[in-house]
mmCIF file of C-alpha atoms in Angstrom:
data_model
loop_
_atom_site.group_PDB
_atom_site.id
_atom_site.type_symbol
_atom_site.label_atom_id
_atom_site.label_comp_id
_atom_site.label_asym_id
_atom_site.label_seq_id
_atom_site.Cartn_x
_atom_site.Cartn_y
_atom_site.Cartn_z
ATOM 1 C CA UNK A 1354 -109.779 -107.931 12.736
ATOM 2 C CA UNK A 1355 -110.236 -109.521 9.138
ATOM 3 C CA UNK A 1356 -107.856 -109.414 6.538
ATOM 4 C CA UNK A 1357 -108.649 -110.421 3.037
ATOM 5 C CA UNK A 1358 -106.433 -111.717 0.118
ATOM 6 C CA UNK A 1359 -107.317 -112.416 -3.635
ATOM 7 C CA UNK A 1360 -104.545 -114.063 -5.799
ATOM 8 C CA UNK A 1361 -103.212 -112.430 -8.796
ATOM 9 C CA UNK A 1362 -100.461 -113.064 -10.660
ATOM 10 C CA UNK A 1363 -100.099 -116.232 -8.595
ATOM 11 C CA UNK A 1364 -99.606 -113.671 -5.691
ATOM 12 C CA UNK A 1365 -101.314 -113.250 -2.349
ATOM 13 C CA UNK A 1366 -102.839 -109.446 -2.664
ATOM 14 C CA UNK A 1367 -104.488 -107.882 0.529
ATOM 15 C CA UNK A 1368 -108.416 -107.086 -0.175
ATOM 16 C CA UNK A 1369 -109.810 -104.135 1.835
ATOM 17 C CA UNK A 1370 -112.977 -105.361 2.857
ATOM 18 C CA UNK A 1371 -115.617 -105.900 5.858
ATOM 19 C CA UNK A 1372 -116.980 -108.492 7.378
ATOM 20 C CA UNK A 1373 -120.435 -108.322 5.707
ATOM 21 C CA UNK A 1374 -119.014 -107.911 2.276
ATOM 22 C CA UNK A 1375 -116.754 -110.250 1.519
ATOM 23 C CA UNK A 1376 -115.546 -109.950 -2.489
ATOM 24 C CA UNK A 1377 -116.395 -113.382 -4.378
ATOM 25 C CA UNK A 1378 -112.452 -113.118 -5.830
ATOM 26 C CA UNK A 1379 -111.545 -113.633 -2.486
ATOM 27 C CA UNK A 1380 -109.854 -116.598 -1.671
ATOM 28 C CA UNK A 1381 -108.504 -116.386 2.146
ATOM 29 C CA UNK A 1382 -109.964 -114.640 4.942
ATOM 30 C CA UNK A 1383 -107.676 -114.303 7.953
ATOM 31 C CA UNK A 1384 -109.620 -113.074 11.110
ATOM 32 C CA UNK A 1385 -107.547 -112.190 13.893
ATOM 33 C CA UNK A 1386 -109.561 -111.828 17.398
ATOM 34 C CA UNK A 1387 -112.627 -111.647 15.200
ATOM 35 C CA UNK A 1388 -115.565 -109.984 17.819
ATOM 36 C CA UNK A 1389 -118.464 -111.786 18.508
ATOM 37 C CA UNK A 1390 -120.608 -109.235 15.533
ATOM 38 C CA UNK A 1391 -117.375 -109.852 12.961
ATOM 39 C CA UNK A 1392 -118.130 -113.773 13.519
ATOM 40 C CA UNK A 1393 -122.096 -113.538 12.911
ATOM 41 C CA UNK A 1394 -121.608 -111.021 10.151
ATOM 42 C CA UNK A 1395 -119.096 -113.216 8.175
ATOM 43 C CA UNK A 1396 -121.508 -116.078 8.648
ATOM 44 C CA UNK A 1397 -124.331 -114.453 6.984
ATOM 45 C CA UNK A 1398 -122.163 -112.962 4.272
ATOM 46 C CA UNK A 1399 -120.492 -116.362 3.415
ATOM 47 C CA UNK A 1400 -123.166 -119.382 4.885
ATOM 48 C CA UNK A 1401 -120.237 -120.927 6.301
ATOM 49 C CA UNK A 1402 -120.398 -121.330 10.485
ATOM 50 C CA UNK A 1403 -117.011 -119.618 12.458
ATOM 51 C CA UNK A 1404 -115.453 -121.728 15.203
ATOM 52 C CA UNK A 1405 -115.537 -120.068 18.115
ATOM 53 C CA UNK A 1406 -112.657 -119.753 20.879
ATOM 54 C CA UNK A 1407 -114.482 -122.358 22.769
ATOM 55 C CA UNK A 1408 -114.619 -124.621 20.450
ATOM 56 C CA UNK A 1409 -111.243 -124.377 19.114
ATOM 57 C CA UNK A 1410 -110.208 -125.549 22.836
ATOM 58 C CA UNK A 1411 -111.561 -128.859 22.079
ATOM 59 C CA UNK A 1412 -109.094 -131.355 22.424
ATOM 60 C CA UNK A 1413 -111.592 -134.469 20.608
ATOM 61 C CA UNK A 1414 -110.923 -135.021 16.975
ATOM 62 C CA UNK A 1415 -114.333 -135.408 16.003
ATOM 63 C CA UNK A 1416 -114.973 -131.672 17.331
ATOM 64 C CA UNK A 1417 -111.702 -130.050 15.609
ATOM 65 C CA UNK A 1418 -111.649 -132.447 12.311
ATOM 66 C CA UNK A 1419 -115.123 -132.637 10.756
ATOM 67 C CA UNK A 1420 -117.590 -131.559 7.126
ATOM 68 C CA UNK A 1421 -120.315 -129.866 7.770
ATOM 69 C CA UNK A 1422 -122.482 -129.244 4.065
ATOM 70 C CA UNK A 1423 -119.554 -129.680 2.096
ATOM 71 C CA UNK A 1424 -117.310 -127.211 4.178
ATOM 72 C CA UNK A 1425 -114.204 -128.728 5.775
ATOM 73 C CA UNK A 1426 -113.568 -127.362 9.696
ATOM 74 C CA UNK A 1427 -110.239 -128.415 11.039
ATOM 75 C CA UNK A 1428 -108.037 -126.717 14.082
ATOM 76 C CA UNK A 1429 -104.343 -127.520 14.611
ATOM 77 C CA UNK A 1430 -102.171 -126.645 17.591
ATOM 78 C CA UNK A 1431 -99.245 -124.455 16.588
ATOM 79 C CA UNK A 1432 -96.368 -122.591 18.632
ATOM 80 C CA UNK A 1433 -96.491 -119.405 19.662
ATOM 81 C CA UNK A 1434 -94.018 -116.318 21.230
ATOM 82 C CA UNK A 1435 -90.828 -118.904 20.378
ATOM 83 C CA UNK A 1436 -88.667 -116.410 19.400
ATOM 84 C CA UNK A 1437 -89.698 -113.942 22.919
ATOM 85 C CA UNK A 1438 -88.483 -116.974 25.002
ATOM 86 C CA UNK A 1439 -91.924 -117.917 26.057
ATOM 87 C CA UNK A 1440 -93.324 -120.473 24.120
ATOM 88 C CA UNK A 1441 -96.966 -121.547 24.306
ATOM 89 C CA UNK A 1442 -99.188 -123.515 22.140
ATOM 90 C CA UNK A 1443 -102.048 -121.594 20.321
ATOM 91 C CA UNK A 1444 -105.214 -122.383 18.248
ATOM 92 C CA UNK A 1445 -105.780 -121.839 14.273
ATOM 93 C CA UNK A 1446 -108.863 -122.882 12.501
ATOM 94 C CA UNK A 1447 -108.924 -123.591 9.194
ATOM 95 C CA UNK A 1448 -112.382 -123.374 7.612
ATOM 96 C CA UNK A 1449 -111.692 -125.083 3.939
ATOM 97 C CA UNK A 1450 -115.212 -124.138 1.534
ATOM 98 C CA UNK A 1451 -115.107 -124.909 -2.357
ATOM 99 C CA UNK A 1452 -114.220 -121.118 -3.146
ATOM 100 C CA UNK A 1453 -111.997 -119.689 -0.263
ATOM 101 C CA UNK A 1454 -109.960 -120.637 2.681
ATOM 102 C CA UNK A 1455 -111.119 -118.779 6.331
ATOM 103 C CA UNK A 1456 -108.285 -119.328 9.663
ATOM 104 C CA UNK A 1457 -109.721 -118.185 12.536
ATOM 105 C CA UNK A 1458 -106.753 -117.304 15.527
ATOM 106 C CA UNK A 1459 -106.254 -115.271 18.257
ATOM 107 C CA UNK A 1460 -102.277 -115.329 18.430
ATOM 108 C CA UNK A 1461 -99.727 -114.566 15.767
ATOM 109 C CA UNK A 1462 -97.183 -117.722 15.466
ATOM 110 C CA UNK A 1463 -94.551 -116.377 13.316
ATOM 111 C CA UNK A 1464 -95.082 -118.908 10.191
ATOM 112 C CA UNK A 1465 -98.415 -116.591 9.717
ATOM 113 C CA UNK A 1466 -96.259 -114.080 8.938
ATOM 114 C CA UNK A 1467 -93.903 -115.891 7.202
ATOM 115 C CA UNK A 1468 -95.899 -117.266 4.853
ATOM 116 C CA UNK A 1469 -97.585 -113.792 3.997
ATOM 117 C CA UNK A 1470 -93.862 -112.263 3.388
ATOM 118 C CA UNK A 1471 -93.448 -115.570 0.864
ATOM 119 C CA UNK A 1472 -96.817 -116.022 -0.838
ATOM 120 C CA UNK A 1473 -96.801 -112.247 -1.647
ATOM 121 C CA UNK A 1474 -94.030 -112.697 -4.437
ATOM 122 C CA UNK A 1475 -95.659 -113.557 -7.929
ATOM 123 C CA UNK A 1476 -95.677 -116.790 -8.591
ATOM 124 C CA UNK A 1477 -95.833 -118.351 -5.610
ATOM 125 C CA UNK A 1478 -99.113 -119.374 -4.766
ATOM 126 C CA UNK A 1479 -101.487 -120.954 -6.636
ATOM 127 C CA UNK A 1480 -105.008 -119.217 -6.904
ATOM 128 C CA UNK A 1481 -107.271 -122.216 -4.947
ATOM 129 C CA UNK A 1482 -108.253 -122.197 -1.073
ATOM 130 C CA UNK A 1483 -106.132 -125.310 -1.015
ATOM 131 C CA UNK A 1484 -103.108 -124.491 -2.188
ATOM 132 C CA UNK A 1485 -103.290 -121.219 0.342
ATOM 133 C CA UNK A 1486 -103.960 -124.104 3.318
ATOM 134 C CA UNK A 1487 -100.853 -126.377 2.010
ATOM 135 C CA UNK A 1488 -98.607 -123.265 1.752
ATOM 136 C CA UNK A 1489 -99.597 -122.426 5.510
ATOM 137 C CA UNK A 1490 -99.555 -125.426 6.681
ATOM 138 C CA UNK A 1491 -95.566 -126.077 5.161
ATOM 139 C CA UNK A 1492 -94.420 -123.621 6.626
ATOM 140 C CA UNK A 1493 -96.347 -123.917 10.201
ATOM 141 C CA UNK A 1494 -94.109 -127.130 9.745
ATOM 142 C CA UNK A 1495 -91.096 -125.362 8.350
ATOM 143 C CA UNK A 1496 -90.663 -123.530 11.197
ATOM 144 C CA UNK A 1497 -91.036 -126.632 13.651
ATOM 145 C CA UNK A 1498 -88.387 -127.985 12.015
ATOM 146 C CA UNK A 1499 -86.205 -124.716 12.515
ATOM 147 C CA UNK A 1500 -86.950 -124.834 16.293
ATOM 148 C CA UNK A 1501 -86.041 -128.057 16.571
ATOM 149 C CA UNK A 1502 -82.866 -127.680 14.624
ATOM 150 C CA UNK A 1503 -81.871 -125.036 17.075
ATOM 151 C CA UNK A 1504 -82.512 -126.576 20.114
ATOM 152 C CA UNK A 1505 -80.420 -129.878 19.293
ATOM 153 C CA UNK A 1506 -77.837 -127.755 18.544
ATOM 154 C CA UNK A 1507 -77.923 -126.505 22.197
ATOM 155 C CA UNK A 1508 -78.598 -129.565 23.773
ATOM 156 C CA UNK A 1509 -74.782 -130.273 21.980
ATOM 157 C CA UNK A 1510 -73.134 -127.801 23.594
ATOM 158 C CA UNK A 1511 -74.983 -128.815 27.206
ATOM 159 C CA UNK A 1512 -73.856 -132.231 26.593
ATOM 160 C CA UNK A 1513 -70.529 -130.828 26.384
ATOM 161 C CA UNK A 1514 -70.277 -128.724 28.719
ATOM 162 C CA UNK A 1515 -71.335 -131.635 30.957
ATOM 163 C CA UNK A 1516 -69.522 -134.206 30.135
ATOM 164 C CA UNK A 1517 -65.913 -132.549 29.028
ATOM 165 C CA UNK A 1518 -66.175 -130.111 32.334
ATOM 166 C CA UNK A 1519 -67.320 -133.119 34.461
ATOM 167 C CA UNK A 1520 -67.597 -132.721 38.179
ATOM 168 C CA UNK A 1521 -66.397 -130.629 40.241
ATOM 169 C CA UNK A 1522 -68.332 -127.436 38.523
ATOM 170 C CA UNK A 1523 -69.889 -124.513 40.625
ATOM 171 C CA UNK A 1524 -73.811 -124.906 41.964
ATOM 172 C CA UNK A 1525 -74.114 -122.249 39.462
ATOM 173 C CA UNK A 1526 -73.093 -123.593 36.577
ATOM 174 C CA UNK A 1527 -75.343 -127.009 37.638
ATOM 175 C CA UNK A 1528 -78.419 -124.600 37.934
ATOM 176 C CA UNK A 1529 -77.911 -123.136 34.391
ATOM 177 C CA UNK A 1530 -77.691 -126.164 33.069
ATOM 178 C CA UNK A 1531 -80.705 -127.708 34.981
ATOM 179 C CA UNK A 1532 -82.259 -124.468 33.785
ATOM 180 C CA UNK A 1533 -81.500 -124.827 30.001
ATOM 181 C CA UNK A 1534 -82.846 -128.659 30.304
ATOM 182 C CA UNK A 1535 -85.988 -128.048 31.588
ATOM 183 C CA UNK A 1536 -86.814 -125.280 29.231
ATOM 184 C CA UNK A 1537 -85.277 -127.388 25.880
ATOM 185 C CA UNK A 1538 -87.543 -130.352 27.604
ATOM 186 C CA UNK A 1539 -90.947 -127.977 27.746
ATOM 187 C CA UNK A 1540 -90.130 -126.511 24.161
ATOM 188 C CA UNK A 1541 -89.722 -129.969 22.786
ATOM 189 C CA UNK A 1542 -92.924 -131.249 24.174
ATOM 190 C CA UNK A 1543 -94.845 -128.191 23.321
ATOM 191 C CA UNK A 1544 -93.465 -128.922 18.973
ATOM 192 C CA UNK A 1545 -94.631 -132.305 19.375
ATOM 193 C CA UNK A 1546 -97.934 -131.612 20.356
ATOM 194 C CA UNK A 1547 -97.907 -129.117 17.527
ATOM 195 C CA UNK A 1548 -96.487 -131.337 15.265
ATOM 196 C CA UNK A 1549 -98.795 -134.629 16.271
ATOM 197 C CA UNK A 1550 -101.932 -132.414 16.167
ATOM 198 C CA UNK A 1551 -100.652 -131.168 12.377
ATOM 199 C CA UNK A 1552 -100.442 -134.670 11.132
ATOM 200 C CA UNK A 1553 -103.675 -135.444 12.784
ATOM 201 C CA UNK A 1554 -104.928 -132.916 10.467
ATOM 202 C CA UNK A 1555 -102.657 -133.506 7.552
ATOM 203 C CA UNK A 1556 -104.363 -137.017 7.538
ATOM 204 C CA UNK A 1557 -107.941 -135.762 7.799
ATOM 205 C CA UNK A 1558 -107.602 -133.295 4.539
ATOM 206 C CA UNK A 1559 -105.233 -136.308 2.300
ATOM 207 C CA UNK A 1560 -108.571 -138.241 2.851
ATOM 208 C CA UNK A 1561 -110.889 -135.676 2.369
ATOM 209 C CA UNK A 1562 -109.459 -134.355 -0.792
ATOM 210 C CA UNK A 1563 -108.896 -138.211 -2.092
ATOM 211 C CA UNK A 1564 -110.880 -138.320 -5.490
ATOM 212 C CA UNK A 1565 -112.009 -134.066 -5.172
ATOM 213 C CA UNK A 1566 -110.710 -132.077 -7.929
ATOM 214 C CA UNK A 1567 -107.551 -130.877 -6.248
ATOM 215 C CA UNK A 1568 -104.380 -130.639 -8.087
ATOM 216 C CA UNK A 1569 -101.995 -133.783 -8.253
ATOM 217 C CA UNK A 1570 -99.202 -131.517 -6.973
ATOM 218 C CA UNK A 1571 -101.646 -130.731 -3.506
ATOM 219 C CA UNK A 1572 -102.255 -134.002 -2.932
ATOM 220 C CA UNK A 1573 -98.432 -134.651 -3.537
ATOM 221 C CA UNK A 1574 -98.173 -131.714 -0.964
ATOM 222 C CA UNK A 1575 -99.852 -132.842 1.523
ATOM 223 C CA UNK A 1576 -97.930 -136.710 1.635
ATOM 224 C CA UNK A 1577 -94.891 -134.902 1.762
ATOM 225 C CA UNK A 1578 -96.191 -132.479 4.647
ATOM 226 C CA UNK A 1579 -97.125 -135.715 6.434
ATOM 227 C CA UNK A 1580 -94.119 -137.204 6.218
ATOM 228 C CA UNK A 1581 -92.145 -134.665 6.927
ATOM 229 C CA UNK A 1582 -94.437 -133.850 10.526
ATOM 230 C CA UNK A 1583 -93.845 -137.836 11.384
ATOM 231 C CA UNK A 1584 -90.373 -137.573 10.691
ATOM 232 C CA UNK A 1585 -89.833 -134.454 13.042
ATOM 233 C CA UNK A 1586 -92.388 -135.992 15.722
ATOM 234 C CA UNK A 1587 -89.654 -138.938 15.758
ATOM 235 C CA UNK A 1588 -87.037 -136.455 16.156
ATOM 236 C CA UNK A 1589 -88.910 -134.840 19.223
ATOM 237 C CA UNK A 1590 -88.469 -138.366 20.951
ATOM 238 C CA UNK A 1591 -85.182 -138.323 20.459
ATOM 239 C CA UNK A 1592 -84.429 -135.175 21.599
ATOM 240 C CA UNK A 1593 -86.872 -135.779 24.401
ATOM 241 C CA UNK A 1594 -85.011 -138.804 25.444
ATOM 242 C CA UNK A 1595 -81.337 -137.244 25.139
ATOM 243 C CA UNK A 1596 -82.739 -134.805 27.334
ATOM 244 C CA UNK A 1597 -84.273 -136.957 29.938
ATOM 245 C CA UNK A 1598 -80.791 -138.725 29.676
ATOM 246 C CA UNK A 1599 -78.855 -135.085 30.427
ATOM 247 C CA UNK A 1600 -80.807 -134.234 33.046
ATOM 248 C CA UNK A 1601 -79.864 -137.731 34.401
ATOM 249 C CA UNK A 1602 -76.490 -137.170 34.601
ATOM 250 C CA UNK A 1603 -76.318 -133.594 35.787
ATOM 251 C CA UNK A 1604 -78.252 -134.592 38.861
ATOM 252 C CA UNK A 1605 -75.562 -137.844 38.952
ATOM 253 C CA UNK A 1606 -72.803 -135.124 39.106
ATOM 254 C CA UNK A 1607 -74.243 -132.831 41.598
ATOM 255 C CA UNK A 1608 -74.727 -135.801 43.403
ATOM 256 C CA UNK A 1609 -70.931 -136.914 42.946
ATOM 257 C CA UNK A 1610 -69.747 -133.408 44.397
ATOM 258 C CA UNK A 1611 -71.801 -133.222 46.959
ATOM 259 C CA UNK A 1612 -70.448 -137.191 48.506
ATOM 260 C CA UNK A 1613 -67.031 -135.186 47.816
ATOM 261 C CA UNK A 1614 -67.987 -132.403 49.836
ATOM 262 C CA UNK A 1615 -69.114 -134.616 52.711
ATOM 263 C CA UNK A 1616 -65.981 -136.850 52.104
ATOM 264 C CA UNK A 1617 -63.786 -133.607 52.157
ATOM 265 C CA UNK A 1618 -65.271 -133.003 56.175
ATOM 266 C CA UNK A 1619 -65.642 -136.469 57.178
ATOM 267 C CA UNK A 1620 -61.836 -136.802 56.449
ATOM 268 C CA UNK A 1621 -61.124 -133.510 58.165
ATOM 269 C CA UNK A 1622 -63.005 -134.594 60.845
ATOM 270 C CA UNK A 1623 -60.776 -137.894 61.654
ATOM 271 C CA UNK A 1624 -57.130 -136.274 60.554
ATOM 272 C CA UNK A 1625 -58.096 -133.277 63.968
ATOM 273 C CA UNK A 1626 -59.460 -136.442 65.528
ATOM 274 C CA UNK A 1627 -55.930 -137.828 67.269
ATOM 275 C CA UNK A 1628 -54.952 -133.868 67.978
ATOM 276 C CA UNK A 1629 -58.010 -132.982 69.766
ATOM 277 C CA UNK A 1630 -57.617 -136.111 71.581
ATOM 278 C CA UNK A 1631 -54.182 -135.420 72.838
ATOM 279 C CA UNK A 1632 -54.183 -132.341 73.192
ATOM 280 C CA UNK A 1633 -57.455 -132.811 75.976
ATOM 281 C CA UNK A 1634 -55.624 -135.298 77.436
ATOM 282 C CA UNK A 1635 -52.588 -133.037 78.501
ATOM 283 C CA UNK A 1636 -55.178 -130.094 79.336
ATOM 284 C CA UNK A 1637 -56.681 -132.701 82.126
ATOM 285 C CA UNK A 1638 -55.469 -131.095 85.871
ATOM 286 C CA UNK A 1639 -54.594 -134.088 87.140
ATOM 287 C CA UNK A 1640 -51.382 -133.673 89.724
ATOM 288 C CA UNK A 1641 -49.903 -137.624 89.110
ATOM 289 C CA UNK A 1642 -49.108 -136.791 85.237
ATOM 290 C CA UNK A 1643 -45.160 -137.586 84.670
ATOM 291 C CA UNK A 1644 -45.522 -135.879 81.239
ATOM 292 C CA UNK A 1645 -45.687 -132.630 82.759
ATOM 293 C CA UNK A 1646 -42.748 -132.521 84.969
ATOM 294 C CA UNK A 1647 -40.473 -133.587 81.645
ATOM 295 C CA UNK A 1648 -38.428 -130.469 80.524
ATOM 296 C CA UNK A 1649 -39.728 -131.906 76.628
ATOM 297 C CA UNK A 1650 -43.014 -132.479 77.686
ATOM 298 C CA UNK A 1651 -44.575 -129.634 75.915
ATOM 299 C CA UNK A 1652 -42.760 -130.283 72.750
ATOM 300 C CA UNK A 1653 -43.394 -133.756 72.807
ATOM 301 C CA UNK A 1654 -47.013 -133.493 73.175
ATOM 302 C CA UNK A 1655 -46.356 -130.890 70.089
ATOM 303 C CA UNK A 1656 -45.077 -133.492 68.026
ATOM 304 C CA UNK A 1657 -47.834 -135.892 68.852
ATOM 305 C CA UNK A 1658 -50.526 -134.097 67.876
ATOM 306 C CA UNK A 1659 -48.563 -133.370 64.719
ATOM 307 C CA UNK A 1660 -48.342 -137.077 63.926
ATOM 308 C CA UNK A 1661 -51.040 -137.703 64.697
ATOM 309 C CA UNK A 1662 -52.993 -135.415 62.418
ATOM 310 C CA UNK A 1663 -50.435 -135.937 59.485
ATOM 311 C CA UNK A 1664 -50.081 -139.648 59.628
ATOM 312 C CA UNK A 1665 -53.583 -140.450 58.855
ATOM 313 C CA UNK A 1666 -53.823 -137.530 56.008
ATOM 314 C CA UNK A 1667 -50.983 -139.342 54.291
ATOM 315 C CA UNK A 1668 -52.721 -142.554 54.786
ATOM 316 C CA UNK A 1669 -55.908 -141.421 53.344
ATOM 317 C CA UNK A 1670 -53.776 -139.727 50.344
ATOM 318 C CA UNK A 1671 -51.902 -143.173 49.392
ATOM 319 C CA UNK A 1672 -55.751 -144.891 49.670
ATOM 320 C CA UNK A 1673 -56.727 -142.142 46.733
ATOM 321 C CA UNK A 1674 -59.600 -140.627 49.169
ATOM 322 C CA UNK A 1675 -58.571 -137.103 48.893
#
C-alpha cells in the first residue's frame, strides 16, 4: 500500500497517487507492505533503491545507517501492538532524498498514526523531507516516553503491594506479581532497544545534516531528540534494575512462606511426637504392666499425652517459633 502526502498550508495533505507516478510536490511516501512490483515501480519512478524486508532485519549499522548517491537510508527499531498487550519490536525505514522523505514498514506502531492525526493541523509541519523525519521521529520517541511513564507507575504499586502486604500472601497473589514483573521486565527491554537503535540513528542524521542546508531549528531538533532518547535509555536501566530488584524479593518472600510452611509441620510433627509415643506404649499387650490394673490408669495416661503435646507447643510459643 502507498500513501502519499504534499504539505500545504504547513499541513500534511494525503496525495492519491500510484506507485509509478509519484507527484514532484510530494514530500513523504509511506508504503505499508509495499509488494515486490510497488517496490520496483517506485524505484524507477523516483531513482531512489527501497529496502527490502530482508534487509531491514539487519542488525549491522553499516547495513541500516548508510548514503548511497546523495540519498540517506536509515532503519530504526520501534514498538509495536503496546497498547493490545503484546508488544514486539518492528522495522521502519527511512529513505531521506533532497526532495521527499520515503518509510518503508510492515507494522503500524501507533506514533505513525499519531503523528498523521498531529501533522495534519495547519501549521504544524514544515514543508521539507526533514522536518517530516524529525516530526516522526519525536514522536516515535514521545510515545517511548509514555510507555515508560506508565509502566513505572505500575512497578509502584507492585512494589507496594510487596512490600506493605509482606509475607504471608496467597501463591496467587505471588504468581500475579511474578507475572506483572516479567512482562514490565520484557516491555522495558524491548523500549530500550527501540530507544538505543533511535539514537543510533539520531546520531547518524545530526552528522549527516552537519553543514547541509537544513534549518537551524532541525538541527536543534534533532540534539534535543538525542538527548531526550539517552535520557529515557538511562531511565530503562533504572527501571530494569528496580525490576530485577522486585523480582528479587518476591522470590525471597515465597521463599520465607514456604520455610514457614515447613516450620508449621515440623513443629506439628514434634508437639504429636510425646502423644504418639505414649499412647503406643500403653497399646503394647504386655501382661506385667502395673499401669493397667490402676483404677486411674486410663485417665492418667489421658493426661500424659495431654502434657505432653501441650508442654512443648507452649515452649515453642515462648521461643517465638510459631
Amino acid at each position: 500500500m502507498l500513501n502519499a502526502y504534499a504539505v500545504e498550508n504547513e499541513a500534511l495533505v494525503r496525495i492519491e497517487t500510484t506507485a509509478e507516478t509519484v507527484p514532484p510536490h510530494v514530500v513523504w511516501v509511506d508504503l505499508f507492505q509495499p509488494s515486490q512490483q510497488e517496490d520496483k515501480a517506485l524505484e524507477r519512478c523516483l531513482g531512489i533503491e527501497i529496502p527490502t524486508r530482508e534487509e531491514m532485519q539487519e542488525i549491522e549499522p553499516s547495513s541500516r545507517l548508510y548514503v548511497d548517491h546523495g540519498v540517506r537510508y536509515m532503519t530504526a527499531t520501534t514498538l509495536c501492538n503496546t497498547e493490545r498487550g503484546t508488544p514486539k519490536l518492528t522495522q521502519i525505514s527511512f529513505v531521506l532524498a533532497p526532495t521527499r522523505l520515503i518509510t518503508v514498514r510492515y507494522d503500524t506502531p501507533k506514533p505513525i498514526n499519531l503523528f498523521l492525526n498531529r501533522a495534519q493541523k495547519p501549521g504544524t509541519v514544515q514543508g521539507t523531507p526533514e522536518s517530516v523525519l524529525t516530526g516522526l521521529l519525536d514522536t516515535i520517541i514521545d510515545r517511548v516516553a509514555d510507555i515508560l511513564e506508565k509502566v513505572s507507575e505500575e512497578i509502584e504499586q507492585v512494589s507496594t503491594d510487596i512490600f506493605r502486604k509482606g509475607a504471608g500472601r496467597r501463591d496467587k497473589a505471588f504468581q500475579d506479581v511474578l507475572q506483572t514483573l516479567g512482562t514490565k521486565g520484557e516491555l522495558v527491554s524491548k523500549a530500550r532497544e527501540s530507544l538505543v537503535s533511535i539514537n543510533r540513528l539520531l546520531l547518524f542524521l545530526a552528522t549527516e545534516v552537519e553543514g547541509s542546508k537544513v534549518t537551524k531549528d532541525v538541527r536543534a531538533l534533532l540534539k534535543s531528540q538525542s538527548r531526550d532518547s539517552d535520557s529515557l535509555t538511562q531511565h530503562c536501566d533504572s527501571l530494569s534494575n528496580k525490576i530485577t530488584f522486585l523480582l528479587d524479593a518476591t522470590l525471597g518472600l515465597i521463599g520465607i512462606e514456604q520455610n514457614n510452611i515447613v516450620k508449621i509441620f515440623a513443629v506439628l510433627s514434634v508437639v504429636f511426637m510425646p502423644p504418639t509415643l505414649v499412647g503406643t506404649i500403653y497399646g503394647m499387650n504386655f501382661k506385667q504392666m502395673p499401669e493397667l490394673a490402676w483404677d486411674f490408669g486410663y485417665p492418667m495416661a489421658i493426661t500424659l499425652m495431654i502434657l505432653s503435646g501441650v508442654l512443648p507447643y507452649l515452649y515453642f510459643r515462648k521461643k517465638g517459633w510459631l
